[in-house]
């Protein structure tokens, strides 16, 4: 009996897998409440902070930023001098330089963001190691750099505002808009670089950026002849204006004023709202209505969007409803949509390269 084997000794052993195994692992990991999504967010935050620290310590970044600030200020000064055409500079010329510098810094930040989003690729933790694949890491590092550049820009603009005795509202609007444009154009650069490798990604990124920076305004100008028409115009009465002299409402009398040349810009102006300069003019003009160089811009742009440059075209009246088309919001939405498409495409392409069988 001592040599008798147990009846189950020769039976094969099976390793528990499936539901039982999952239950066992869950019991061992009961104390771990972290989620993959939370780990990805933490990695993005750490990468952004690390990039910000490297940027602050980079002497090259500060020299380049100082050169950009000086170039924008110098360009704004030359533009003001050119507009005066040899005459004496008016008292508000310093305020014009201040606002032109702010506009140029917003424009330059868009170009820098595309480059930052592209060159950040491959820096920092690798997707397989950090559990984040796609362009999100590149985008986070780009935003960190943009935040530091925006901070340096707003300090410079505040100094110009103090020197020109202008309101700091334009500097504050520019600071917010620079951060927003860095997020948008940085997403375009990072997403395109991951969607198509090499030169094709750069062509896509700069192509989309060119459409948002130049192509939209050029398209509106090119399409102006197609929206020109000759319409009967009635005499406008009971015209009401706001504190800046902008027409906010009017009524039309039965009397015909004649036939006028009308541009129906309401059909095409929506394309220009995605331009950063248009967004800056809309927001800055409303933020500080006392700036003589900007107070007329929001009203004119709103009139172009509604096609009310000529009142009482075909007897169409305008009422003071207060529900105007949010042009700046439309522009920001268009920009964000373009960046979102490229980021999503880059994310899917990067995951496909890491896991071709998926």
Short mmCIF file of C-alpha atoms in Angstrom, two decimals:
data_model
loop_
_atom_site.label_atom_id
_atom_site.label_comp_id
_atom_site.label_asym_id
_atom_site.label_seq_id
_atom_site.Cartn_x
_atom_site.Cartn_y
_atom_site.Cartn_z
CA UNK A 1 0.00 0.00 0.00
CA UNK A 2 2.99 2.29 0.52
CA UNK A 3 3.72 2.29 -3.22
CA UNK A 4 0.09 2.82 -4.23
CA UNK A 5 -0.37 6.00 -6.22
CA UNK A 6 -3.09 8.47 -5.64
CA UNK A 7 -5.85 8.07 -8.25
CA UNK A 8 -5.53 11.70 -9.37
CA UNK A 9 -1.74 11.68 -9.61
CA UNK A 10 -1.67 10.86 -13.32
CA UNK A 11 -4.44 13.26 -14.28
CA UNK A 12 -3.33 16.28 -16.31
CA UNK A 13 -3.08 19.61 -14.55
CA UNK A 14 -4.90 22.61 -16.01
CA UNK A 15 -3.91 26.20 -15.30
CA UNK A 16 -6.98 28.23 -14.42
CA UNK A 17 -7.63 30.85 -17.09
CA UNK A 18 -10.59 32.88 -18.22
CA UNK A 19 -13.11 34.11 -15.68
CA UNK A 20 -11.40 32.38 -12.75
CA UNK A 21 -8.06 33.89 -13.60
CA UNK A 22 -9.52 37.36 -14.01
CA UNK A 23 -11.19 37.03 -10.63
CA UNK A 24 -7.87 36.02 -9.04
CA UNK A 25 -6.09 39.01 -10.55
CA UNK A 26 -8.85 41.30 -9.45
CA UNK A 27 -8.46 40.07 -5.90
CA UNK A 28 -4.72 40.72 -5.97
CA UNK A 29 -5.19 44.17 -7.50
CA UNK A 30 -8.11 45.20 -5.34
CA UNK A 31 -6.11 48.04 -3.86
CA UNK A 32 -5.15 49.51 -7.24
CA UNK A 33 -7.80 52.07 -8.21
CA UNK A 34 -5.86 53.81 -11.00
CA UNK A 35 -7.32 53.73 -14.52
CA UNK A 36 -5.50 53.73 -17.88
CA UNK A 37 -7.09 57.07 -18.70
CA UNK A 38 -5.79 58.61 -15.50
CA UNK A 39 -2.29 57.28 -16.18
CA UNK A 40 -2.34 58.85 -19.65
CA UNK A 41 -3.43 62.22 -18.27
CA UNK A 42 -0.68 62.12 -15.65
CA UNK A 43 1.89 61.28 -18.30
CA UNK A 44 0.72 64.17 -20.48
CA UNK A 45 0.94 66.58 -17.55
CA UNK A 46 4.41 65.35 -16.58
CA UNK A 47 5.63 65.64 -20.16
CA UNK A 48 4.25 69.17 -20.45
CA UNK A 49 5.90 70.22 -17.19
CA UNK A 50 9.21 68.65 -18.21
CA UNK A 51 9.06 70.44 -21.57
CA UNK A 52 8.24 73.73 -19.85
CA UNK A 53 11.23 73.30 -17.52
CA UNK A 54 13.56 72.57 -20.44
CA UNK A 55 12.18 75.58 -22.31
CA UNK A 56 12.73 77.92 -19.37
CA UNK A 57 16.33 76.70 -19.05
CA UNK A 58 17.02 77.05 -22.79
CA UNK A 59 19.04 80.13 -23.64
CA UNK A 60 18.27 79.60 -27.33
CA UNK A 61 14.53 79.85 -26.67
CA UNK A 62 14.93 83.18 -24.88
CA UNK A 63 17.21 84.61 -27.55
CA UNK A 64 14.76 83.57 -30.25
CA UNK A 65 11.83 85.00 -28.29
CA UNK A 66 13.65 88.30 -27.76
CA UNK A 67 14.42 88.47 -31.48
CA UNK A 68 10.79 87.77 -32.35
CA UNK A 69 9.49 90.41 -29.95
CA UNK A 70 11.90 92.98 -31.32
CA UNK A 71 11.09 92.09 -34.92
CA UNK A 72 7.34 92.39 -34.33
CA UNK A 73 7.75 95.75 -32.61
CA UNK A 74 10.06 97.01 -35.37
CA UNK A 75 7.68 95.83 -38.10
CA UNK A 76 4.76 97.54 -36.37
CA UNK A 77 6.73 100.77 -36.13
CA UNK A 78 7.69 100.65 -39.80
CA UNK A 79 4.09 100.01 -40.79
CA UNK A 80 2.89 103.04 -38.85
CA UNK A 81 5.61 105.21 -40.40
CA UNK A 82 4.68 103.94 -43.86
CA UNK A 83 1.00 104.72 -43.29
CA UNK A 84 1.82 108.26 -42.28
CA UNK A 85 3.69 108.63 -45.64
CA UNK A 86 6.29 111.11 -44.54
CA UNK A 87 4.09 113.38 -42.42
CA UNK A 88 4.32 114.04 -38.71
CA UNK A 89 3.39 111.12 -36.49
CA UNK A 90 -0.01 111.67 -34.85
CA UNK A 91 -0.29 111.44 -31.05
CA UNK A 92 -1.98 108.02 -31.23
CA UNK A 93 0.81 106.50 -33.33
CA UNK A 94 2.31 104.79 -30.27
CA UNK A 95 -1.01 103.07 -29.64
CA UNK A 96 -1.07 101.89 -33.26
CA UNK A 97 2.42 100.40 -32.85
CA UNK A 98 1.25 98.66 -29.68
CA UNK A 99 -1.76 97.07 -31.38
CA UNK A 100 0.11 96.13 -34.55
CA UNK A 101 2.78 94.44 -32.43
CA UNK A 102 0.08 92.45 -30.63
CA UNK A 103 -1.42 91.36 -33.95
CA UNK A 104 1.96 90.31 -35.33
CA UNK A 105 2.75 88.30 -32.20
CA UNK A 106 -0.51 86.38 -32.58
CA UNK A 107 0.35 85.68 -36.20
CA UNK A 108 3.89 84.56 -35.37
CA UNK A 109 2.65 82.30 -32.58
CA UNK A 110 0.59 80.37 -35.14
CA UNK A 111 3.66 79.74 -37.30
CA UNK A 112 5.79 78.77 -34.29
CA UNK A 113 3.13 76.36 -33.04
CA UNK A 114 3.10 74.42 -36.30
CA UNK A 115 6.88 74.07 -36.12
CA UNK A 116 6.83 73.12 -32.43
CA UNK A 117 4.16 70.49 -33.02
CA UNK A 118 6.27 68.91 -35.75
CA UNK A 119 9.74 69.00 -34.16
CA UNK A 120 8.50 67.67 -30.80
CA UNK A 121 7.89 64.29 -32.37
CA UNK A 122 9.92 61.54 -30.78
CA UNK A 123 11.01 63.62 -27.78
CA UNK A 124 10.35 62.39 -24.25
CA UNK A 125 8.78 59.06 -23.26
CA UNK A 126 7.96 56.70 -26.09
CA UNK A 127 4.31 55.73 -26.61
CA UNK A 128 4.92 52.08 -25.69
CA UNK A 129 6.61 53.10 -22.45
CA UNK A 130 4.23 55.83 -21.45
CA UNK A 131 0.94 54.24 -22.49
CA UNK A 132 0.15 57.26 -24.69
CA UNK A 133 0.37 56.83 -28.42
CA UNK A 134 -0.20 59.33 -31.19
CA UNK A 135 0.42 63.07 -31.25
CA UNK A 136 -0.94 63.89 -27.78
CA UNK A 137 2.49 64.01 -26.15
CA UNK A 138 3.84 66.24 -28.90
CA UNK A 139 0.79 68.48 -28.56
CA UNK A 140 1.16 68.76 -24.77
CA UNK A 141 4.82 69.77 -25.06
CA UNK A 142 3.95 72.32 -27.74
CA UNK A 143 1.30 73.88 -25.49
CA UNK A 144 3.85 74.13 -22.66
CA UNK A 145 6.25 76.04 -24.91
CA UNK A 146 3.45 78.23 -26.17
CA UNK A 147 2.40 79.15 -22.65
CA UNK A 148 5.89 80.39 -21.86
CA UNK A 149 6.07 82.34 -25.12
CA UNK A 150 2.65 83.86 -24.43
CA UNK A 151 3.81 84.94 -20.97
CA UNK A 152 6.90 86.65 -22.40
CA UNK A 153 4.76 88.31 -25.07
CA UNK A 154 2.18 89.69 -22.66
CA UNK A 155 4.92 91.18 -20.44
CA UNK A 156 6.38 92.91 -23.50
CA UNK A 157 2.95 94.13 -24.61
CA UNK A 158 2.17 95.48 -21.15
CA UNK A 159 5.38 97.50 -21.29
CA UNK A 160 4.31 98.87 -24.68
CA UNK A 161 0.86 99.68 -23.28
CA UNK A 162 2.43 101.61 -20.41
CA UNK A 163 4.79 103.41 -22.80
CA UNK A 164 2.01 104.36 -25.22
CA UNK A 165 -0.48 105.15 -22.44
CA UNK A 166 -2.90 102.62 -23.90
CA UNK A 167 -5.26 100.17 -22.28
CA UNK A 168 -3.80 96.76 -21.31
CA UNK A 169 -6.97 95.07 -22.61
CA UNK A 170 -5.36 94.37 -26.00
CA UNK A 171 -2.40 92.72 -24.26
CA UNK A 172 -4.75 90.51 -22.24
CA UNK A 173 -6.74 89.50 -25.31
CA UNK A 174 -3.51 88.76 -27.19
CA UNK A 175 -2.27 86.57 -24.32
CA UNK A 176 -5.42 84.43 -24.37
CA UNK A 177 -5.48 84.29 -28.16
CA UNK A 178 -1.80 83.28 -28.41
CA UNK A 179 -2.46 80.34 -26.09
CA UNK A 180 -5.55 79.39 -28.08
CA UNK A 181 -3.72 79.58 -31.42
CA UNK A 182 -0.80 77.56 -30.06
CA UNK A 183 -3.27 74.85 -29.07
CA UNK A 184 -4.91 74.94 -32.52
CA UNK A 185 -1.85 75.19 -34.75
CA UNK A 186 0.24 72.99 -32.47
CA UNK A 187 -2.44 70.33 -32.87
CA UNK A 188 -2.29 70.79 -36.63
CA UNK A 189 1.48 70.34 -36.68
CA UNK A 190 1.56 67.38 -34.28
CA UNK A 191 -1.40 65.62 -35.86
CA UNK A 192 -0.17 65.95 -39.43
CA UNK A 193 3.33 64.77 -38.48
CA UNK A 194 1.88 61.56 -37.02
CA UNK A 195 -0.73 61.05 -39.72
CA UNK A 196 1.78 61.10 -42.60
CA UNK A 197 5.45 60.50 -41.93
CA UNK A 198 8.19 62.64 -43.43
CA UNK A 199 7.63 65.37 -45.96
CA UNK A 200 3.97 64.53 -46.56
CA UNK A 201 3.08 65.35 -42.98
CA UNK A 202 4.82 68.72 -43.17
CA UNK A 203 3.08 69.55 -46.44
CA UNK A 204 -0.28 68.73 -44.88
CA UNK A 205 0.42 70.76 -41.74
CA UNK A 206 1.64 73.86 -43.54
CA UNK A 207 -1.10 73.55 -46.14
CA UNK A 208 -3.85 73.61 -43.50
CA UNK A 209 -2.09 76.39 -41.59
CA UNK A 210 -1.80 78.46 -44.78
CA UNK A 211 -5.53 78.09 -45.41
CA UNK A 212 -6.31 79.40 -41.92
CA UNK A 213 -3.75 82.21 -42.03
CA UNK A 214 -3.99 83.45 -45.60
CA UNK A 215 -6.21 81.29 -47.78
CA UNK A 216 -9.50 82.20 -46.10
CA UNK A 217 -9.02 85.94 -46.58
CA UNK A 218 -7.74 85.49 -50.13
CA UNK A 219 -10.79 83.34 -50.93
CA UNK A 220 -13.16 86.04 -49.66
CA UNK A 221 -11.42 88.72 -51.72
CA UNK A 222 -11.41 86.51 -54.82
CA UNK A 223 -15.13 85.74 -54.45
CA UNK A 224 -16.20 89.36 -53.99
CA UNK A 225 -17.05 89.87 -57.71
CA UNK A 226 -19.33 86.84 -57.60
CA UNK A 227 -21.53 88.33 -54.86
CA UNK A 228 -21.86 91.79 -56.44
CA UNK A 229 -25.37 92.74 -57.50
CA UNK A 230 -27.52 95.78 -58.28
CA UNK A 231 -30.52 95.96 -55.98
CA UNK A 232 -33.33 98.48 -55.39
CA UNK A 233 -32.74 100.43 -52.18
CA UNK A 234 -35.33 102.25 -50.07
CA UNK A 235 -34.77 105.29 -47.89
CA UNK A 236 -33.68 104.36 -44.36
CA UNK A 237 -35.46 106.08 -41.46
CA UNK A 238 -35.40 105.88 -37.65
CA UNK A 239 -31.72 105.02 -37.67
CA UNK A 240 -30.31 104.13 -34.23
CA UNK A 241 -26.63 104.03 -33.37
CA UNK A 242 -24.67 102.83 -30.37
CA UNK A 243 -22.18 104.82 -28.31
CA UNK A 244 -19.50 104.28 -30.97
CA UNK A 245 -21.67 105.54 -33.81
CA UNK A 246 -22.37 102.11 -35.29
CA UNK A 247 -25.78 101.52 -36.84
CA UNK A 248 -27.69 98.98 -34.78
CA UNK A 249 -31.22 99.35 -36.21
CA UNK A 250 -33.20 101.15 -38.92
CA UNK A 251 -36.52 101.06 -40.70
CA UNK A 252 -37.31 101.43 -44.38
CA UNK A 253 -39.76 103.93 -45.85
CA UNK A 254 -41.80 103.19 -49.00
CA UNK A 255 -39.76 105.76 -50.90
CA UNK A 256 -37.25 104.28 -53.34
CA UNK A 257 -33.79 105.77 -53.09
CA UNK A 258 -32.61 104.13 -56.32
CA UNK A 259 -30.58 101.21 -57.59
CA UNK A 260 -27.32 100.61 -55.72
CA UNK A 261 -24.35 98.34 -56.16
CA UNK A 262 -24.46 95.83 -53.31
CA UNK A 263 -21.97 93.19 -52.22
CA UNK A 264 -23.72 90.27 -50.50
CA UNK A 265 -20.75 89.54 -48.25
CA UNK A 266 -22.98 87.56 -45.90
CA UNK A 267 -22.63 84.66 -48.34
CA UNK A 268 -18.84 84.41 -48.13
CA UNK A 269 -17.61 86.27 -45.05
CA UNK A 270 -17.96 83.22 -42.81
CA UNK A 271 -14.78 81.86 -44.42
CA UNK A 272 -12.70 84.77 -43.09
CA UNK A 273 -13.81 84.29 -39.48
CA UNK A 274 -11.22 81.52 -39.01
CA UNK A 275 -8.37 83.97 -39.61
CA UNK A 276 -6.52 84.81 -36.35
CA UNK A 277 -6.33 88.49 -37.26
CA UNK A 278 -10.09 88.68 -37.72
CA UNK A 279 -10.64 86.96 -34.37
CA UNK A 280 -8.22 89.36 -32.67
CA UNK A 281 -9.95 92.39 -34.20
CA UNK A 282 -13.37 91.15 -33.10
CA UNK A 283 -12.39 90.36 -29.52
CA UNK A 284 -9.96 93.23 -28.91
CA UNK A 285 -12.32 95.81 -30.39
CA UNK A 286 -15.10 94.71 -28.07
CA UNK A 287 -12.84 94.34 -25.04
CA UNK A 288 -11.68 97.95 -25.15
CA UNK A 289 -14.06 100.26 -26.99
CA UNK A 290 -11.98 103.36 -26.25
CA UNK A 291 -9.18 102.32 -28.56
CA UNK A 292 -9.83 104.58 -31.57
CA UNK A 293 -7.84 102.31 -33.86
CA UNK A 294 -10.04 99.30 -33.15
CA UNK A 295 -13.49 100.49 -32.08
CA UNK A 296 -14.84 100.55 -35.64
CA UNK A 297 -13.58 97.10 -36.65
CA UNK A 298 -16.12 94.84 -34.87
CA UNK A 299 -19.04 96.84 -36.28
CA UNK A 300 -17.69 96.77 -39.83
CA UNK A 301 -16.94 93.06 -39.65
CA UNK A 302 -20.40 92.38 -38.25
CA UNK A 303 -21.97 94.41 -41.06
CA UNK A 304 -19.95 92.42 -43.61
CA UNK A 305 -21.14 89.16 -42.05
CA UNK A 306 -24.76 90.30 -42.17
CA UNK A 307 -24.54 92.10 -45.51
CA UNK A 308 -25.93 95.36 -44.11
CA UNK A 309 -23.32 97.80 -45.44
CA UNK A 310 -26.07 99.33 -47.57
CA UNK A 311 -29.28 99.76 -45.53
CA UNK A 312 -32.74 98.91 -46.82
CA UNK A 313 -31.66 96.70 -49.72
CA UNK A 314 -34.93 95.38 -51.17
CA UNK A 315 -36.71 96.84 -48.17
CA UNK A 316 -34.93 94.63 -45.63
CA UNK A 317 -35.07 96.34 -42.23
CA UNK A 318 -32.74 95.83 -39.31
CA UNK A 319 -34.00 95.55 -35.76
CA UNK A 320 -32.09 95.86 -32.53
CA UNK A 321 -32.46 92.28 -31.32
CA UNK A 322 -29.10 91.81 -29.59
CA UNK A 323 -28.84 88.29 -31.10
CA UNK A 324 -25.95 88.81 -33.49
CA UNK A 325 -23.93 86.11 -35.15
CA UNK A 326 -20.99 85.19 -32.84
CA UNK A 327 -18.27 85.65 -35.44
CA UNK A 328 -15.33 85.03 -33.10
CA UNK A 329 -16.93 81.83 -31.83
CA UNK A 330 -17.49 80.61 -35.38
CA UNK A 331 -13.85 81.29 -36.23
CA UNK A 332 -12.52 79.50 -33.16
CA UNK A 333 -14.84 76.58 -33.85
CA UNK A 334 -13.58 76.27 -37.42
CA UNK A 335 -9.95 76.32 -36.26
CA UNK A 336 -10.62 73.78 -33.51
CA UNK A 337 -12.40 71.49 -35.97
CA UNK A 338 -9.41 71.48 -38.31
CA UNK A 339 -7.00 70.76 -35.45
CA UNK A 340 -9.28 68.04 -34.06
CA UNK A 341 -9.48 66.24 -37.39
CA UNK A 342 -5.69 66.17 -37.76
CA UNK A 343 -5.14 65.09 -34.15
CA UNK A 344 -7.67 62.28 -34.50
CA UNK A 345 -6.14 61.17 -37.80
CA UNK A 346 -2.64 61.25 -36.36
CA UNK A 347 -3.76 59.29 -33.31
CA UNK A 348 -5.33 56.54 -35.40
CA UNK A 349 -2.35 56.35 -37.73
CA UNK A 350 0.10 56.07 -34.83
CA UNK A 351 -1.91 53.29 -33.19
CA UNK A 352 -2.09 51.44 -36.51
CA UNK A 353 1.71 51.55 -36.81
CA UNK A 354 2.17 50.24 -33.24
CA UNK A 355 -0.36 47.46 -33.72
CA UNK A 356 -0.75 46.63 -37.43
CA UNK A 357 -3.07 43.70 -36.64
CA UNK A 358 -5.62 45.95 -34.90
#
